[in-house]
Amino acid sequence: MSKGNYYITTPIYYVNDKPHIGHAYTSVASDALARFMRLDGYDVKFLTGTDEHGQKVEKSADKAGVSPQDFVDKVSVSFRELTGLMNISNDDFIRTTEQRHKQAAQAIWKKMLDAGHIYLGSYAGWYAVRDEAFYNESELVDGKAPTGAEVEWLEEPSYFFNLSKWQEKLLAHYEANPDFIMPKSRYNEVVSFVKGGLHDLSVSRASFSWGIPVPGDEKHVMYVWLDALTNYLSAVGYPDEHAAEFKKFWPASLHMVGKDIVRFHTVYWPAFLMAADLPLPERVFAHGWWTVEGEKMSKSLGNAIAPQELVETYGVDQTRYFLLREVPFGSDGDFARDRILTVINSELANNIGNLAQRTLSMIQKNCDGKMPSAEGISPQDVDIEFLEKVYVTREETEREVHKAYRECQFNKILSDIREIGVAANAYIDTKAPWKQKKEDERLMAATLAHLAESIRCLAIMLQPFMPEASAKILVLVGYDEARAKAGVPFSELKPAFAIPAGTPLPVPAALFPRIEAPEGKAANAG
Ligand code: ME8
C-alpha cells in the first residue's frame, strides 16, 4: 500500500547552452530523493525538462543562424540525453514549447488577470538577458547585475503583476511554514528580501516574440519566468484541476533548485500561485554552487565540465556518488579531479568494494558458493553490536532516515552508510574468519553470514545513489536479477528479509575498480 504521494521537480534548464555538471548535480540529487521515496513506499512523480522561451534562447538561436524552434528542438535533446546518461529516473520530461504547457501558462495568466492581479503599464528599467531578470538601479554593482551579468536599459509597454500586494501574505506563509525554504540560510535571506519591500513585476515583453503569447494581446509574450515556473503545473494536467494527476500530485512536495534561482521560486512563484488561487508547494530546497578547480564555470573560460566526460572517465555511479558525498547539500563545492580519484579509491574501492570482495570470495571458496548459515552459533557482543549498526529495525531510525532524505542531507546519509562499511571491514579483521575456519568452520560460516547481511543492507541503502552498482551487489548476495533491478524496498533492511542460508551465490565480480591518476600523479588512497 502506498504511504502517500510525492511530487518532486528539478528546474527546467535553459536550452541556450549544453548540460554541465551543475545541471547534472541538481538532477542527480533530485533523482536520489525520488528513488528513495519510491523504495520507501511512496507514489512518486519526478519531473524535469527544458525552458525554451525568452530572449536569451532567441539570441542563441540567432547566433547559431537557425530558427528558435529548430534550435530548441536540437538542444532540448541534449538535456533529455542527460537523464539517460546520469541514470535519472524521471517520470516525465516537459518542454515549455509543448502545447500542454502553453495551455497551462495562458490559463494561469487568465486566472490572475481575471482576479485583477495583472494590469497594463510600461516598463522602464534594467534587464539582464543572461539572468532573464529585472534589476533596480540600486541593485547594480559597477553597472552590472549583482550576478555579474550585463544589463540593458529597457523601455516598453508591459503587463505587470501586482507583486507588491503580496508582501504580507508571503511573510505570513514563511512564518507559518519555516520549512518552506531550505536550508535555513536561504530562508533568512528570502524573508529579509521580502521584508525590504516588493515592487510590481513586469510579466510581459513586447520587443521580441519568442515566447507564449499573452492571451488577448498578442503583441506581448509572457515573461519567461512566469512561463517557466508554470511548467510544474502543466505536467500534472493544469488547467484541468479535476485531472487525476493534478489531484494526486499538486501541490508539489519539493522544488529542487540551485541557489541562483531562489527568489523566483520562493517569492514570485508562491505569489503567482496565491493570485491564481492555487495551493503552494510544500518546500523549495536551494543547493549550493559548484566551481571547477576553484574557478567559476563559464563559457568564456571554457571550463564547464561535461557530465559525459565524467561518466566515461569514472563511471556513472561513481560520479553520482561523488557529487552527493562531496559537499553538504546546500553549501558550495569545488570540483577537483584529485578529489574524485581519492573518493572513488578510498570510499568505493577500498571500503565497500573491498568488503564485498573479501566476504564473497571467501564464501565462494569455503561455503560451496552458497549463502552460509549462522544457525546454532550464539552471537557474541561483537556480532550483536555489528548487526545493530547494519539493520534498521527501530521506527525511530526509520523516521530519522526519512527525515534526512526529506531534508536533503545526502552527504550525511552517505557518511552514515560509509561508516557501516568501515565497521564491516573492521568486523572482518576482528573476527578473522580465515582463522575461525581452522578452529570451527561453523564459526566462520556465521561470521560470513553476518557480513553478507551487512553487504545486502549496504546495497539496499546505496540504491538511491548508485542504482547500477547496488543492483549488481544485490545479485551477488542472492537476489534474483529482476528484483534487484526493480529495486529492493527499504523495509527489507530487517533480519526477517535475510537471504536464506543455502541460496546459491554467483561468482563475485569486482565492483569498483581503483582508478589510477593520469600522468603518474599519485592519487591518495585514503
Ligand atoms: O535557471 N552549480 O535554467 P539554467 C550548481 N531555466 N548548480 C548549477 C550550476 C552550478 N555551477 N549551474 C547550473 C534556469 N546549476 C531556468 C530555470 S525553473 C522554472 C527555470 C543548476 O539552465 C542549478 O540547479 O540556468 C541551477 O538552479 C540551474 O542549473 C539553472 O539552470
Coordinates of C-alpha atoms and ligand atoms in Angstrom, one line a residue:
M1 CA 0.0 0.0 0.0
S2 CA 1.3 3.5 -0.8
K3 CA 2.4 5.6 2.0
G4 CA 1.4 8.8 0.2
N5 CA 2.2 10.9 -2.9
Y6 CA 5.4 12.7 -3.5
Y7 CA 5.9 15.2 -6.4
I8 CA 9.5 16.3 -6.9
T9 CA 10.8 18.6 -9.7
T10 CA 14.1 19.9 -11.0
P11 CA 14.4 23.3 -12.6
I12 CA 13.7 23.2 -16.3
Y13 CA 17.0 24.0 -17.8
Y14 CA 17.6 26.8 -20.4
V15 CA 18.5 25.4 -23.8
N16 CA 20.9 28.2 -24.7
D17 CA 23.8 26.0 -23.5
K18 CA 24.9 22.4 -23.2
P19 CA 24.4 20.5 -20.0
H20 CA 27.3 20.6 -17.5
I21 CA 27.9 19.2 -14.0
G22 CA 25.8 21.9 -12.4
H23 CA 22.7 20.6 -14.2
A24 CA 23.8 17.0 -13.6
Y25 CA 24.1 17.8 -9.9
T26 CA 20.5 19.1 -9.4
S27 CA 19.1 16.2 -11.4
V28 CA 21.2 13.5 -9.6
A29 CA 20.2 14.9 -6.2
S30 CA 16.5 15.0 -7.1
D31 CA 16.9 11.5 -8.5
A32 CA 18.3 10.1 -5.3
L33 CA 15.4 11.6 -3.4
A34 CA 12.8 10.3 -5.9
R35 CA 14.4 6.8 -5.9
F36 CA 14.4 6.8 -2.1
M37 CA 10.8 7.9 -1.8
R38 CA 9.7 5.1 -4.2
L39 CA 11.7 2.5 -2.3
D40 CA 10.2 3.8 0.9
G41 CA 6.7 3.1 -0.4
Y42 CA 5.5 6.5 -1.9
D43 CA 3.8 7.1 -5.2
V44 CA 6.3 9.4 -6.9
K45 CA 6.1 11.8 -9.8
F46 CA 9.5 13.1 -10.7
L47 CA 9.7 15.9 -13.3
T48 CA 12.5 17.5 -15.2
G49 CA 12.6 19.3 -18.6
T50 CA 13.7 22.3 -20.6
D51 CA 12.9 26.0 -20.5
E52 CA 12.8 27.0 -24.1
H53 CA 11.4 30.5 -24.5
G54 CA 12.8 34.0 -23.8
Q55 CA 15.2 36.5 -25.1
K56 CA 18.3 34.5 -24.1
V57 CA 17.3 31.5 -26.1
E58 CA 16.1 33.6 -29.1
K59 CA 19.6 35.3 -29.1
S60 CA 21.4 32.0 -29.0
A61 CA 19.3 30.7 -31.9
D62 CA 20.1 33.9 -33.9
K63 CA 23.8 33.4 -33.2
A64 CA 23.5 29.8 -34.4
G65 CA 21.7 31.0 -37.6
V66 CA 18.7 28.8 -37.1
S67 CA 15.1 29.4 -36.1
P68 CA 14.3 29.4 -32.4
Q69 CA 12.1 26.3 -32.8
D70 CA 14.9 24.3 -34.7
F71 CA 17.4 25.5 -32.1
V72 CA 15.3 24.4 -29.1
D73 CA 14.4 21.1 -30.7
K74 CA 18.1 20.3 -31.0
V75 CA 19.4 21.5 -27.7
S76 CA 16.5 20.0 -25.7
V77 CA 17.7 16.6 -26.9
S78 CA 21.0 17.0 -25.1
F79 CA 19.1 17.6 -21.8
R80 CA 16.9 14.6 -22.5
E81 CA 20.1 12.6 -23.1
L82 CA 21.5 13.9 -19.8
T83 CA 18.7 12.0 -18.0
G84 CA 19.8 8.7 -19.6
L85 CA 23.5 9.4 -19.1
M86 CA 23.1 10.1 -15.4
N87 CA 20.5 7.4 -14.9
I88 CA 17.9 9.8 -13.8
S89 CA 14.5 8.1 -13.1
N90 CA 12.2 11.0 -14.1
D91 CA 8.6 10.1 -14.9
D92 CA 8.1 13.0 -17.3
F93 CA 10.1 15.5 -19.3
I94 CA 8.4 18.7 -20.0
R95 CA 9.3 21.2 -22.7
T96 CA 7.8 24.7 -22.5
T97 CA 7.2 24.7 -26.2
E98 CA 4.8 21.9 -25.8
Q99 CA 1.1 22.5 -26.3
R100 CA 0.1 21.2 -22.8
H101 CA 2.4 23.8 -21.3
K102 CA 1.3 26.7 -23.4
Q103 CA -2.3 26.0 -22.5
A104 CA -1.4 25.9 -18.8
A105 CA 0.7 29.1 -18.9
Q106 CA -2.1 31.0 -20.7
A107 CA -4.7 29.6 -18.2
I108 CA -2.8 30.8 -15.2
W109 CA -2.4 34.2 -16.8
K110 CA -6.1 34.5 -17.4
K111 CA -6.8 33.4 -13.9
M112 CA -4.6 36.1 -12.5
L113 CA -5.9 38.7 -14.9
D114 CA -9.5 38.0 -14.2
A115 CA -8.8 38.2 -10.4
G116 CA -7.4 41.7 -11.0
H117 CA -3.7 40.9 -10.3
I118 CA -2.3 41.8 -13.7
Y119 CA -2.5 45.3 -15.3
L120 CA -1.1 47.1 -18.3
G121 CA 1.6 49.7 -17.8
S122 CA 5.0 50.4 -19.2
Y123 CA 8.4 49.3 -18.0
A124 CA 11.5 51.4 -17.8
G125 CA 14.4 49.9 -16.1
W126 CA 17.3 47.5 -16.3
Y127 CA 17.2 43.9 -17.6
A128 CA 19.8 41.2 -17.8
V129 CA 19.2 38.8 -20.6
R130 CA 21.6 36.2 -19.1
D131 CA 19.6 36.1 -15.9
E132 CA 16.3 36.8 -17.6
A133 CA 15.7 39.2 -14.7
F134 CA 14.8 42.8 -14.0
Y135 CA 17.0 44.8 -11.6
N136 CA 16.6 48.1 -9.8
E137 CA 19.2 50.8 -10.1
S138 CA 20.2 50.3 -6.5
E139 CA 20.9 46.6 -7.1
L140 CA 23.5 47.2 -9.8
V141 CA 27.2 46.7 -9.0
D142 CA 29.6 48.6 -11.2
G143 CA 27.0 48.9 -13.8
K144 CA 26.2 45.2 -13.9
A145 CA 23.7 42.9 -12.3
P146 CA 24.7 41.5 -8.9
T147 CA 25.3 38.2 -10.7
G148 CA 27.8 39.9 -13.0
A149 CA 25.5 39.7 -16.0
E150 CA 25.4 42.6 -18.4
V151 CA 22.3 44.7 -18.1
E152 CA 20.5 46.8 -20.7
W153 CA 18.0 49.6 -20.4
L154 CA 14.6 48.6 -21.3
E155 CA 11.6 50.8 -22.0
E156 CA 8.5 49.2 -23.4
P157 CA 4.8 48.7 -22.7
S158 CA 4.4 45.8 -20.3
Y159 CA 1.9 44.0 -18.2
F160 CA 2.6 44.0 -14.5
F161 CA 1.8 41.5 -11.8
N162 CA 0.9 43.3 -8.5
L163 CA 3.7 41.6 -6.5
S164 CA 3.9 44.5 -4.0
K165 CA 0.4 43.5 -2.7
W166 CA 1.6 40.0 -1.7
Q167 CA 4.3 41.0 0.7
E168 CA 2.4 40.4 3.9
K169 CA 0.8 37.2 2.7
L170 CA 4.2 35.8 1.7
L171 CA 5.8 36.8 5.0
A172 CA 2.9 35.1 6.8
H173 CA 3.4 32.0 4.7
Y174 CA 7.1 31.8 5.5
E175 CA 6.4 32.3 9.2
A176 CA 3.8 29.6 9.3
N177 CA 5.9 27.2 7.2
P178 CA 9.5 27.5 8.4
D179 CA 10.5 24.5 6.2
F180 CA 9.0 26.1 3.0
I181 CA 12.5 27.3 2.1
M182 CA 15.6 25.2 2.9
P183 CA 18.3 25.5 4.0
K184 CA 17.8 28.0 6.8
S185 CA 20.3 30.5 5.5
R186 CA 18.2 30.8 2.3
Y187 CA 15.0 31.1 4.3
N188 CA 16.5 34.0 6.2
E189 CA 17.7 35.7 3.0
V190 CA 14.3 35.5 1.4
V191 CA 12.5 36.7 4.5
S192 CA 14.7 39.8 4.7
F193 CA 14.4 40.4 1.0
V194 CA 10.6 40.4 1.2
K195 CA 10.6 42.5 4.3
G196 CA 12.6 45.1 2.3
G197 CA 9.5 45.6 0.2
L198 CA 8.4 44.3 -3.2
H199 CA 7.9 46.1 -6.5
D200 CA 5.3 45.1 -9.0
L201 CA 6.8 42.7 -11.5
S202 CA 6.8 43.2 -15.3
V203 CA 5.4 39.9 -16.7
S204 CA 5.3 40.5 -20.4
R205 CA 7.7 41.6 -23.1
A206 CA 6.8 43.3 -26.3
S207 CA 10.2 43.8 -28.0
F208 CA 10.7 40.2 -29.2
S209 CA 8.4 37.4 -30.0
W210 CA 9.9 34.0 -28.8
G211 CA 7.5 33.3 -26.0
I212 CA 4.0 32.3 -25.2
P213 CA 1.6 35.0 -26.5
V214 CA -0.3 36.9 -23.8
P215 CA -3.9 35.9 -24.1
G216 CA -5.9 38.6 -25.7
D217 CA -2.9 40.8 -26.5
E218 CA -0.6 39.0 -28.9
K219 CA 1.8 41.9 -29.3
H220 CA 3.1 40.7 -25.9
V221 CA 4.8 37.4 -24.9
M222 CA 4.7 36.2 -21.3
Y223 CA 7.8 36.9 -19.2
V224 CA 9.9 33.8 -19.4
W225 CA 9.9 33.2 -15.7
L226 CA 6.1 33.2 -15.4
D227 CA 6.0 30.9 -18.4
A228 CA 8.8 28.6 -17.0
L229 CA 7.5 28.3 -13.4
T230 CA 4.1 27.2 -14.7
N231 CA 5.8 24.0 -16.0
Y232 CA 5.3 22.4 -12.6
L233 CA 1.6 22.7 -13.1
S234 CA 1.4 21.9 -16.8
A235 CA 3.0 18.5 -16.1
V236 CA 0.2 17.5 -13.8
G237 CA -2.6 18.5 -16.1
Y238 CA -3.4 22.1 -15.1
P239 CA -5.6 23.9 -16.0
D240 CA -7.8 20.8 -15.5
E241 CA -7.9 20.9 -11.8
H242 CA -10.0 17.7 -11.8
A243 CA -7.3 15.8 -13.7
A244 CA -6.3 12.7 -11.7
E245 CA -2.6 13.7 -11.8
F246 CA -3.4 17.2 -10.6
K247 CA -5.5 16.0 -7.7
K248 CA -2.8 13.4 -6.8
F249 CA 0.3 15.5 -7.1
W250 CA -0.5 19.1 -6.6
P251 CA 0.8 20.9 -4.6
A252 CA 4.3 19.7 -5.3
S253 CA 6.3 18.2 -2.4
L254 CA 9.6 19.7 -3.4
H255 CA 11.1 22.0 -6.0
M256 CA 14.8 21.3 -6.1
V257 CA 16.7 24.4 -7.3
G258 CA 20.1 26.0 -7.3
K259 CA 20.7 29.0 -5.1
D260 CA 20.7 31.3 -8.2
I261 CA 17.0 30.9 -8.7
V262 CA 15.7 31.0 -5.1
R263 CA 13.9 34.3 -5.5
F264 CA 11.9 33.2 -8.5
H265 CA 10.8 30.0 -6.7
T266 CA 10.2 31.4 -3.2
V267 CA 8.8 34.9 -3.9
Y268 CA 7.4 35.2 -7.4
W269 CA 6.1 31.6 -7.7
P270 CA 4.1 31.5 -4.4
A271 CA 2.8 34.9 -5.2
F272 CA 1.6 33.8 -8.7
L273 CA 0.0 30.7 -7.2
M274 CA -1.8 32.7 -4.5
A275 CA -3.0 35.1 -7.1
A276 CA -4.3 32.1 -9.1
D277 CA -5.9 30.7 -6.0
L278 CA -3.8 27.5 -6.1
P279 CA -2.1 25.8 -3.2
L280 CA 1.6 26.4 -2.7
P281 CA 4.4 23.7 -2.9
E282 CA 5.5 22.3 0.3
R283 CA 9.2 23.0 0.0
V284 CA 11.9 24.7 -2.1
F285 CA 15.4 23.4 -1.4
A286 CA 18.2 25.6 -2.8
H287 CA 21.5 23.8 -3.1
G288 CA 24.9 25.4 -3.5
W289 CA 27.1 26.3 -6.4
W290 CA 29.9 24.2 -8.0
T291 CA 33.1 25.7 -9.1
V292 CA 35.8 23.8 -11.1
E293 CA 39.3 23.6 -9.6
G294 CA 38.5 26.8 -7.7
E295 CA 37.1 28.8 -10.7
K296 CA 33.6 29.8 -11.6
M297 CA 32.3 27.7 -14.6
S298 CA 31.9 29.9 -17.5
K299 CA 31.6 29.9 -21.3
S300 CA 34.4 32.4 -21.6
L301 CA 36.8 30.3 -19.5
G302 CA 35.6 27.2 -21.4
N303 CA 36.0 25.2 -18.1
A304 CA 32.5 23.8 -17.8
I305 CA 32.7 20.1 -17.2
A306 CA 30.6 17.9 -19.4
P307 CA 28.8 15.1 -17.5
Q308 CA 29.6 12.8 -20.4
E309 CA 33.3 13.1 -19.8
L310 CA 32.9 12.3 -16.1
V311 CA 30.8 9.3 -16.8
E312 CA 33.2 8.0 -19.3
T313 CA 36.2 8.5 -17.1
Y314 CA 34.9 7.5 -13.7
G315 CA 31.6 5.7 -14.3
V316 CA 28.0 6.9 -13.7
D317 CA 27.6 5.6 -10.2
Q318 CA 30.9 6.9 -9.1
T319 CA 30.1 10.3 -10.5
R320 CA 26.7 10.4 -8.8
Y321 CA 28.3 9.2 -5.5
F322 CA 31.0 11.9 -5.7
L323 CA 28.6 14.7 -6.4
L324 CA 26.4 14.0 -3.5
R325 CA 29.0 13.0 -0.9
E326 CA 31.5 15.8 -1.6
V327 CA 29.7 18.7 0.0
P328 CA 26.9 19.2 2.5
F329 CA 23.8 19.8 0.3
G330 CA 23.1 23.5 0.4
S331 CA 26.8 24.5 0.6
D332 CA 29.0 25.4 -2.3
G333 CA 31.5 22.9 -3.6
D334 CA 34.6 22.7 -5.8
F335 CA 35.1 20.0 -8.4
A336 CA 38.7 18.8 -8.3
R337 CA 39.9 15.8 -10.1
D338 CA 42.3 14.6 -7.4
R339 CA 39.3 14.6 -5.0
I340 CA 37.1 12.4 -7.2
L341 CA 40.0 9.9 -7.5
T342 CA 40.6 9.9 -3.8
V343 CA 36.9 9.4 -3.0
I344 CA 36.5 6.6 -5.5
N345 CA 39.6 4.8 -4.4
S346 CA 39.2 5.2 -0.6
E347 CA 35.4 5.0 -0.2
L348 CA 34.2 2.8 -3.0
A349 CA 37.2 0.6 -4.0
N350 CA 38.8 0.2 -0.5
N351 CA 35.7 0.3 1.6
I352 CA 32.5 -1.1 0.0
G353 CA 34.2 -2.8 -2.9
N354 CA 36.8 -4.5 -0.7
L355 CA 34.3 -5.6 1.8
A356 CA 32.2 -7.3 -0.9
Q357 CA 35.3 -8.8 -2.5
R358 CA 36.7 -10.2 0.7
T359 CA 33.5 -11.6 2.0
L360 CA 32.0 -13.0 -1.2
S361 CA 35.2 -14.6 -2.4
M362 CA 35.6 -16.4 1.0
I363 CA 32.0 -17.6 0.7
Q364 CA 32.6 -18.8 -2.8
K365 CA 35.7 -20.7 -1.8
N366 CA 34.7 -22.0 1.6
C367 CA 31.0 -22.3 1.6
D368 CA 30.4 -24.0 -1.7
G369 CA 29.3 -20.8 -3.2
K370 CA 26.1 -20.8 -1.1
M371 CA 24.8 -18.4 1.5
P372 CA 26.3 -19.6 4.8
S373 CA 24.3 -20.1 7.9
A374 CA 24.7 -18.6 11.3
E375 CA 22.3 -21.1 12.9
G376 CA 23.4 -22.8 16.1
I377 CA 26.1 -20.3 16.8
S378 CA 25.1 -17.9 19.6
P379 CA 26.1 -14.4 18.7
Q380 CA 28.7 -12.6 20.9
D381 CA 28.6 -8.9 21.8
V382 CA 30.7 -8.0 18.9
D383 CA 28.2 -9.7 16.5
I384 CA 25.2 -8.1 18.1
E385 CA 26.7 -4.7 18.1
F386 CA 27.7 -5.1 14.5
L387 CA 24.2 -6.2 13.3
E388 CA 22.6 -3.4 15.2
K389 CA 24.6 -1.0 13.0
V390 CA 23.5 -2.8 9.9
Y391 CA 19.8 -3.2 10.3
V392 CA 17.1 -0.6 10.5
T393 CA 14.7 -2.2 13.0
R394 CA 13.7 0.7 15.1
E395 CA 10.9 3.0 14.0
E396 CA 12.9 5.9 15.3
T397 CA 15.8 5.1 13.0
E398 CA 13.4 4.7 10.1
R399 CA 12.0 8.2 10.8
E400 CA 15.4 9.7 11.0
V401 CA 16.4 8.3 7.7
H402 CA 13.2 9.5 6.1
K403 CA 13.7 13.0 7.6
A404 CA 17.3 13.1 6.4
Y405 CA 16.2 12.4 2.9
R406 CA 13.3 14.9 3.1
E407 CA 15.8 17.5 4.3
C408 CA 18.2 16.5 1.5
Q409 CA 21.1 15.7 3.8
F410 CA 22.7 13.5 1.2
N411 CA 26.2 13.8 2.4
K412 CA 25.2 12.8 5.9
I413 CA 23.3 9.8 4.7
L414 CA 26.3 8.7 2.7
S415 CA 28.6 9.2 5.5
D416 CA 26.4 7.0 7.7
I417 CA 26.5 4.4 5.0
R418 CA 30.2 4.6 4.8
E419 CA 30.6 4.1 8.5
I420 CA 28.7 0.8 8.2
G421 CA 31.2 -0.2 5.6
V422 CA 34.1 0.8 7.8
A423 CA 32.5 -1.1 10.7
A424 CA 32.1 -4.2 8.5
N425 CA 35.7 -4.1 7.4
A426 CA 36.8 -3.8 11.0
Y427 CA 34.5 -6.7 11.9
I428 CA 36.1 -9.0 9.4
D429 CA 39.5 -8.2 10.9
T430 CA 38.3 -8.7 14.4
K431 CA 36.6 -12.0 13.7
A432 CA 39.3 -13.2 11.2
P433 CA 37.1 -15.8 9.5
W434 CA 40.2 -17.3 7.9
K435 CA 41.4 -18.2 11.5
Q436 CA 37.9 -19.4 12.5
K437 CA 38.0 -21.7 9.6
K438 CA 40.8 -23.6 11.2
E439 CA 39.1 -23.8 14.6
D440 CA 35.5 -24.5 13.6
E441 CA 34.0 -24.0 10.2
R442 CA 30.6 -23.2 11.7
L443 CA 32.1 -20.1 13.4
M444 CA 33.5 -18.9 10.1
A445 CA 30.2 -19.5 8.4
A446 CA 28.3 -17.5 11.0
T447 CA 30.7 -14.6 10.6
L448 CA 30.4 -14.7 6.8
A449 CA 26.6 -14.8 7.0
H450 CA 26.6 -11.7 9.2
L451 CA 28.9 -10.0 6.7
A452 CA 26.8 -11.0 3.7
E453 CA 23.9 -9.4 5.6
S454 CA 25.8 -6.2 6.0
I455 CA 26.5 -6.1 2.3
R456 CA 22.9 -6.8 1.5
C457 CA 21.8 -3.9 3.7
L458 CA 24.5 -1.6 2.4
A459 CA 23.4 -2.3 -1.2
I460 CA 19.8 -1.5 -0.3
M461 CA 20.8 1.8 1.3
L462 CA 23.0 2.7 -1.7
Q463 CA 20.3 2.2 -4.3
P464 CA 19.2 5.9 -4.5
F465 CA 22.7 7.0 -5.1
M466 CA 24.3 4.2 -7.1
P467 CA 21.4 2.3 -8.8
E468 CA 23.6 0.2 -11.1
A469 CA 26.2 -0.9 -8.6
S470 CA 23.7 -1.6 -5.9
A471 CA 21.7 -3.8 -8.2
K472 CA 24.9 -5.7 -9.0
I473 CA 25.7 -6.1 -5.4
L474 CA 22.2 -7.3 -4.6
V475 CA 22.6 -10.0 -7.2
L476 CA 25.9 -11.0 -5.7
V477 CA 24.3 -11.6 -2.3
G478 CA 21.5 -13.7 -3.7
Y479 CA 18.6 -11.5 -5.0
D480 CA 17.4 -12.5 -8.5
E481 CA 18.2 -10.1 -11.2
A482 CA 14.7 -8.8 -11.9
R483 CA 14.1 -8.0 -8.2
A484 CA 17.5 -6.3 -7.9
K485 CA 16.9 -4.2 -10.9
A486 CA 13.3 -3.2 -9.9
G487 CA 14.7 -2.1 -6.5
V488 CA 14.5 -3.6 -3.0
P489 CA 12.3 -1.6 -0.6
F490 CA 13.9 0.0 2.4
S491 CA 11.5 -2.1 4.6
E492 CA 13.7 -5.0 3.8
L493 CA 16.5 -3.7 6.0
K494 CA 15.5 -6.2 8.6
P495 CA 16.7 -9.6 9.7
A496 CA 13.5 -11.2 8.5
F497 CA 14.5 -10.4 4.9
A498 CA 17.9 -12.1 5.1
I499 CA 18.7 -14.3 2.1
P500 CA 18.1 -17.9 3.2
A501 CA 21.1 -20.0 4.0
G502 CA 21.9 -22.3 1.2
T503 CA 20.9 -19.9 -1.6
P504 CA 23.5 -20.2 -4.4
L505 CA 25.5 -17.1 -4.9
P506 CA 27.1 -16.1 -8.2
V507 CA 30.9 -15.9 -8.6
P508 CA 31.8 -12.4 -7.2
A509 CA 32.9 -9.8 -9.7
A510 CA 35.0 -6.7 -8.9
L511 CA 32.7 -3.7 -8.2
F512 CA 34.6 -0.5 -8.1
P513 CA 38.0 -0.8 -9.8
R514 CA 40.7 1.5 -8.4
I515 CA 41.3 4.5 -10.7
E516 CA 44.9 5.5 -11.3
A517 CA 45.8 9.2 -11.5
P518 CA 46.8 10.3 -15.0
E519 CA 50.4 11.1 -15.9
G520 CA 51.9 9.3 -12.8
K521 CA 50.2 11.8 -10.3
A522 CA 49.7 9.9 -7.1
A523 CA 46.1 9.5 -6.2
N524 CA 45.7 9.5 -2.4
A525 CA 44.5 6.1 -1.5
G526 CA 43.0 7.4 1.7
Ligands
ME8_1 O1 17.8 29.0 -14.3 N1 26.5 24.6 -9.6 O2 18.0 27.4 -16.0 P1 19.5 27.1 -16.0 C1 25.3 24.0 -9.2 N2 15.6 28.0 -16.8 N3 24.2 24.0 -9.9 C2 24.2 24.6 -11.1 C3 25.3 25.3 -11.6 C4 26.5 25.3 -10.8 N4 27.6 25.8 -11.2 N5 25.0 25.8 -12.8 C5 23.7 25.4 -13.0 C6 17.3 28.3 -15.2 N6 23.2 24.7 -12.0 C7 15.9 28.4 -15.5 C8 15.1 27.6 -14.5 S1 12.8 26.7 -13.4 C9 11.2 27.1 -13.6 C10 13.6 27.7 -14.6 C11 21.8 24.2 -11.9 O3 19.8 26.3 -17.3 C12 21.1 24.7 -10.7 O4 20.0 23.9 -10.4 O5 20.3 28.3 -15.9 C13 20.5 26.0 -11.2 O6 19.4 26.5 -10.5 C14 20.1 25.5 -12.6 O7 21.1 24.6 -13.0 C15 20.0 26.7 -13.6 O8 19.7 26.2 -14.8

